[in-house]
PDB file of C-alpha atoms in Angstrom:
ATOM      1  CA  MET L   1     109.688  87.369 110.389  1.00 52.00           C
ATOM      2  CA  ALA L   2     113.283  87.472 109.266  1.00 56.00           C
ATOM      3  CA  VAL L   3     115.611  90.317 107.801  1.00 69.00           C
ATOM      4  CA  GLY L   4     114.761  90.777 104.172  1.00 81.00           C
ATOM      5  CA  ASP L   5     111.262  88.951 104.262  1.00 87.00           C
ATOM      6  CA  VAL L   6     108.551  90.493 102.221  1.00 94.00           C
ATOM      7  CA  THR L   7     104.945  90.390 103.638  1.00 96.00           C
ATOM      8  CA  PHE L   8     102.027  91.340 101.484  1.00 96.00           C
ATOM      9  CA  PHE L   9      99.142  93.423 102.732  1.00 97.00           C
ATOM     10  CA  ASP L  10      95.842  91.760 102.854  1.00 97.00           C
ATOM     11  CA  GLN L  11      94.266  94.487 101.003  1.00 96.00           C
ATOM     12  CA  PHE L  12      96.931  94.127  98.205  1.00 96.00           C
ATOM     13  CA  LYS L  13      95.399  90.762  97.517  1.00 94.00           C
ATOM     14  CA  VAL L  14      91.942  92.081  97.341  1.00 95.00           C
ATOM     15  CA  ASP L  15      93.348  94.975  94.975  1.00 95.00           C
ATOM     16  CA  LEU L  16      95.009  92.289  92.666  1.00 91.00           C
ATOM     17  CA  GLY L  17      91.752  90.191  92.445  1.00 92.00           C
ATOM     18  CA  ASN L  18      89.804  93.417  91.541  1.00 94.00           C
ATOM     19  CA  LYS L  19      92.280  94.239  88.826  1.00 93.00           C
ATOM     20  CA  ILE L  20      93.432  97.410  90.505  1.00 93.00           C
ATOM     21  CA  MET L  21      97.122  96.399  90.329  1.00 93.00           C
ATOM     22  CA  ASP L  22      99.178  95.458  87.238  1.00 93.00           C
ATOM     23  CA  LEU L  23     102.406  93.806  88.450  1.00 91.00           C
ATOM     24  CA  ASP L  24     104.238  94.153  85.310  1.00 85.00           C
ATOM     25  CA  SER L  25     103.064  97.318  83.602  1.00 92.00           C
ATOM     26  CA  ASP L  26     102.483  99.861  86.689  1.00 96.00           C
ATOM     27  CA  ALA L  27     105.278 101.467  88.358  1.00 97.00           C
ATOM     28  CA  TYR L  28     106.222 100.492  91.878  1.00 98.00           C
ATOM     29  CA  LYS L  29     108.629 102.205  94.341  1.00 98.00           C
ATOM     30  CA  VAL L  30     109.973 101.297  97.880  1.00 98.00           C
ATOM     31  CA  GLY L  31     109.601 103.956 100.502  1.00 98.00           C
ATOM     32  CA  PHE L  32     111.647 103.860 103.526  1.00 98.00           C
ATOM     33  CA  VAL L  33     110.032 104.517 107.002  1.00 98.00           C
ATOM     34  CA  THR L  34     111.273 104.701 110.509  1.00 98.00           C
ATOM     35  CA  SER L  35     110.703 102.494 113.418  1.00 97.00           C
ATOM     36  CA  SER L  36     107.840 104.829 114.750  1.00 97.00           C
ATOM     37  CA  VAL L  37     105.378 102.698 112.836  1.00 96.00           C
ATOM     38  CA  THR L  38     105.278  98.672 112.470  1.00 97.00           C
ATOM     39  CA  PRO L  39     103.548  97.638 109.415  1.00 98.00           C
ATOM     40  CA  THR L  40     101.205  94.580 109.708  1.00 97.00           C
ATOM     41  CA  ALA L  41      99.555  92.571 106.966  1.00 97.00           C
ATOM     42  CA  ALA L  42      96.345  93.412 108.381  1.00 98.00           C
ATOM     43  CA  ALA L  43      96.762  97.092 107.863  1.00 97.00           C
ATOM     44  CA  ALA L  44      93.590  98.998 106.839  1.00 95.00           C
ATOM     45  CA  ALA L  45      93.813 100.390 103.320  1.00 96.00           C
ATOM     46  CA  PRO L  46      97.466 100.938 103.446  1.00 98.00           C
ATOM     47  CA  HIS L  47      98.953 103.537 101.007  1.00 97.00           C
ATOM     48  CA  TRP L  48     101.865 106.014 100.336  1.00 98.00           C
ATOM     49  CA  GLY L  49     100.666 109.526 100.564  1.00 93.00           C
ATOM     50  CA  GLY L  50      97.583 108.859  98.501  1.00 80.00           C
ATOM     51  CA  THR L  51      94.013 108.204  99.926  1.00 86.00           C
ATOM     52  CA  GLY L  52      93.259 105.374 102.396  1.00 85.00           C
ATOM     53  CA  THR L  53      93.439 104.574 105.974  1.00 94.00           C
ATOM     54  CA  THR L  54      96.964 103.795 106.943  1.00 96.00           C
ATOM     55  CA  ASN L  55      99.340 106.298 105.273  1.00 97.00           C
ATOM     56  CA  TYR L  56     102.980 104.851 105.641  1.00 98.00           C
ATOM     57  CA  ALA L  57     104.459 108.166 103.875  1.00 98.00           C
ATOM     58  CA  THR L  58     103.782 110.119 107.145  1.00 97.00           C
ATOM     59  CA  ASN L  59     106.711 107.955 108.658  1.00 98.00           C
ATOM     60  CA  GLN L  60     109.104 108.402 105.900  1.00 98.00           C
ATOM     61  CA  VAL L  61     112.789 108.842 106.598  1.00 98.00           C
ATOM     62  CA  THR L  62     114.134 112.177 105.968  1.00 97.00           C
ATOM     63  CA  PRO L  63     114.992 112.134 102.221  1.00 97.00           C
ATOM     64  CA  GLY L  64     118.524 113.261 101.320  1.00 97.00           C
ATOM     65  CA  GLY L  65     121.697 112.104  99.832  1.00 98.00           C
ATOM     66  CA  ASN L  66     121.019 108.915  97.475  1.00 98.00           C
ATOM     67  CA  TYR L  67     117.568 108.579  98.939  1.00 98.00           C
ATOM     68  CA  ALA L  68     114.859 110.572  97.245  1.00 97.00           C
ATOM     69  CA  THR L  69     111.547 111.565  98.393  1.00 97.00           C
ATOM     70  CA  GLY L  70     109.092 108.311  97.922  1.00 98.00           C
ATOM     71  CA  GLY L  71     112.086 106.099  97.633  1.00 98.00           C
ATOM     72  CA  PRO L  72     113.792 104.058  94.837  1.00 98.00           C
ATOM     73  CA  SER L  73     111.797 102.844  91.865  1.00 98.00           C
ATOM     74  CA  LEU L  74     111.623  98.996  91.104  1.00 97.00           C
ATOM     75  CA  ALA L  75     113.371  98.161  87.729  1.00 97.00           C
ATOM     76  CA  GLY L  76     113.069  94.994  85.578  1.00 96.00           C
ATOM     77  CA  LEU L  77     109.467  94.134  86.819  1.00 96.00           C
ATOM     78  CA  ALA L  78     108.452  90.918  85.418  1.00 94.00           C
ATOM     79  CA  TYR L  79     105.291  88.819  86.447  1.00 92.00           C
ATOM     80  CA  THR L  80     105.814  85.248  85.107  1.00 91.00           C
ATOM     81  CA  ASN L  81     104.553  81.689  85.124  1.00 93.00           C
ATOM     82  CA  SER L  82     106.896  78.713  85.421  1.00 90.00           C
ATOM     83  CA  GLY L  83     105.679  75.322  86.049  1.00 90.00           C
ATOM     84  CA  GLY L  84     102.450  76.555  87.829  1.00 90.00           C
ATOM     85  CA  THR L  85     104.400  79.080  89.991  1.00 91.00           C
ATOM     86  CA  VAL L  86     103.736  82.805  89.345  1.00 92.00           C
ATOM     87  CA  SER L  87     106.403  84.967  90.382  1.00 94.00           C
ATOM     88  CA  TRP L  88     106.689  88.684  90.595  1.00 95.00           C
ATOM     89  CA  LYS L  89     110.339  89.832  90.055  1.00 95.00           C
ATOM     90  CA  ALA L  90     112.412  93.015  90.306  1.00 96.00           C
ATOM     91  CA  ASN L  91     115.992  94.046  89.965  1.00 97.00           C
ATOM     92  CA  LYS L  92     117.935  94.654  93.140  1.00 96.00           C
ATOM     93  CA  ILE L  93     117.729  98.093  94.859  1.00 96.00           C
ATOM     94  CA  SER L  94     121.049  99.724  95.641  1.00 96.00           C
ATOM     95  CA  ILE L  95     121.623 102.985  97.555  1.00 97.00           C
ATOM     96  CA  ALA L  96     125.045 104.204  97.479  1.00 97.00           C
ATOM     97  CA  GLN L  97     126.617 105.527 100.920  1.00 97.00           C
ATOM     98  CA  ASP L  98     126.227 109.064 101.270  1.00 97.00           C
ATOM     99  CA  ALA L  99     126.726 111.200 104.318  1.00 97.00           C
ATOM    100  CA  SER L 100     123.316 112.942 103.774  1.00 97.00           C
ATOM    101  CA  ASN L 101     121.447 109.531 103.375  1.00 97.00           C
ATOM    102  CA  PRO L 102     118.789 108.844 105.927  1.00 97.00           C
ATOM    103  CA  THR L 103     119.977 107.196 109.318  1.00 96.00           C
ATOM    104  CA  ASN L 104     116.939 105.626 110.647  1.00 97.00           C
ATOM    105  CA  ALA L 105     115.291 103.343 107.767  1.00 97.00           C
ATOM    106  CA  ARG L 106     113.526 100.367 109.376  1.00 97.00           C
ATOM    107  CA  TRP L 107     110.975  99.130 107.142  1.00 98.00           C
ATOM    108  CA  GLY L 108     110.533  99.281 103.105  1.00 98.00           C
ATOM    109  CA  ILE L 109     106.910  99.947 102.137  1.00 98.00           C
ATOM    110  CA  ILE L 110     106.235  98.661  98.334  1.00 98.00           C
ATOM    111  CA  TYR L 111     103.737 100.716  96.811  1.00 98.00           C
ATOM    112  CA  ASN L 112     102.162 101.402  93.318  1.00 97.00           C
ATOM    113  CA  SER L 113     103.512 104.897  92.202  1.00 97.00           C
ATOM    114  CA  THR L 114     101.194 104.564  89.102  1.00 96.00           C
ATOM    115  CA  ASP L 115      97.923 104.301  91.089  1.00 95.00           C
ATOM    116  CA  THR L 116      96.533 107.775  92.105  1.00 93.00           C
ATOM    117  CA  ASN L 117      95.879 106.327  95.614  1.00 95.00           C
ATOM    118  CA  LYS L 118      99.466 104.958  95.912  1.00 96.00           C
ATOM    119  CA  ARG L 119      98.044 101.732  97.128  1.00 97.00           C
ATOM    120  CA  ALA L 120     100.698  99.764  99.141  1.00 98.00           C
ATOM    121  CA  VAL L 121     101.563  96.224  98.121  1.00 97.00           C
ATOM    122  CA  GLY L 122     103.630  94.953 101.097  1.00 97.00           C
ATOM    123  CA  PHE L 123     106.517  95.614 103.390  1.00 98.00           C
ATOM    124  CA  VAL L 124     110.133  94.475 103.623  1.00 97.00           C
ATOM    125  CA  ASP L 125     111.734  93.955 106.986  1.00 96.00           C
ATOM    126  CA  PHE L 126     115.122  95.708 107.451  1.00 96.00           C
ATOM    127  CA  GLY L 127     115.608  93.890 110.892  1.00 94.00           C
ATOM    128  CA  THR L 128     116.864  96.976 112.655  1.00 95.00           C
ATOM    129  CA  ALA L 129     116.952 100.583 111.846  1.00 96.00           C
ATOM    130  CA  ARG L 130     119.563 100.942 109.144  1.00 96.00           C
ATOM    131  CA  ASP L 131     122.008 103.999 108.967  1.00 97.00           C
ATOM    132  CA  LEU L 132     122.343 104.499 105.150  1.00 97.00           C
ATOM    133  CA  SER L 133     124.988 107.306 105.804  1.00 97.00           C
ATOM    134  CA  GLN L 134     127.605 104.870 106.978  1.00 96.00           C
ATOM    135  CA  ALA L 135     127.517 102.112 104.281  1.00 94.00           C
ATOM    136  CA  SER L 136     125.816 101.143 101.096  1.00 95.00           C
ATOM    137  CA  PHE L 137     122.596  99.567 101.150  1.00 95.00           C
ATOM    138  CA  GLU L 138     120.942  96.931  99.038  1.00 95.00           C
ATOM    139  CA  ILE L 139     117.776  94.893  98.948  1.00 95.00           C
ATOM    140  CA  ARG L 140     118.146  91.738  96.936  1.00 94.00           C
ATOM    141  CA  TRP L 141     114.836  90.069  96.327  1.00 94.00           C
ATOM    142  CA  ASP L 142     115.170  86.437  97.110  1.00 90.00           C
ATOM    143  CA  SER L 143     118.842  86.976  97.740  1.00 87.00           C
ATOM    144  CA  VAL L 144     119.659  87.342  94.390  1.00 89.00           C
ATOM    145  CA  ASP L 145     122.297  89.776  93.070  1.00 92.00           C
ATOM    146  CA  GLY L 146     120.290  90.948  90.001  1.00 92.00           C
ATOM    147  CA  ASN L 147     116.695  90.209  88.975  1.00 94.00           C
ATOM    148  CA  GLY L 148     114.996  88.261  91.966  1.00 94.00           C
ATOM    149  CA  THR L 149     111.731  87.193  93.213  1.00 94.00           C
ATOM    150  CA  ILE L 150     109.739  89.478  95.366  1.00 95.00           C
ATOM    151  CA  GLY L 151     106.825  86.890  95.937  1.00 93.00           C
ATOM    152  CA  THR L 152     105.057  83.859  94.366  1.00 91.00           C
ATOM    153  CA  LEU L 153     101.823  82.427  93.918  1.00 80.00           C
ATOM    154  CA  ALA L 154     101.957  78.736  93.965  1.00 66.00           C
TER     155      ALA L 154
END
């Protein structure tokens, strides 16, 4: 897995098929967690602080500075079909440098913040623990500086 790669949880694919997730009208966030946990696609019932088996919120970085509890919201969500490729897109996430920002963000957990159970969608590999107090931090979906593709169904 490379830095910036998004891996979808197996359970998310089941939830999508069961109409539990709506990728363009539900609200989604990306919560940052420490290296004390390593997410895997096969995680059992992954969620963020709701009900489920694997609760990633227990390993959240300490909120502060420009990182709020639960992480930043995804904006500009779109679920579109172009030539038979269905894409889920969102705007990039930017967290400005602040001395009070977390210093140990290792993974980003994408989760449905509309859902009562806060079911998780997938995770982003930051490559190493990132110190957000020293520099600004961005997640550019599909390396796009704007609205990029989080993932596709071909």
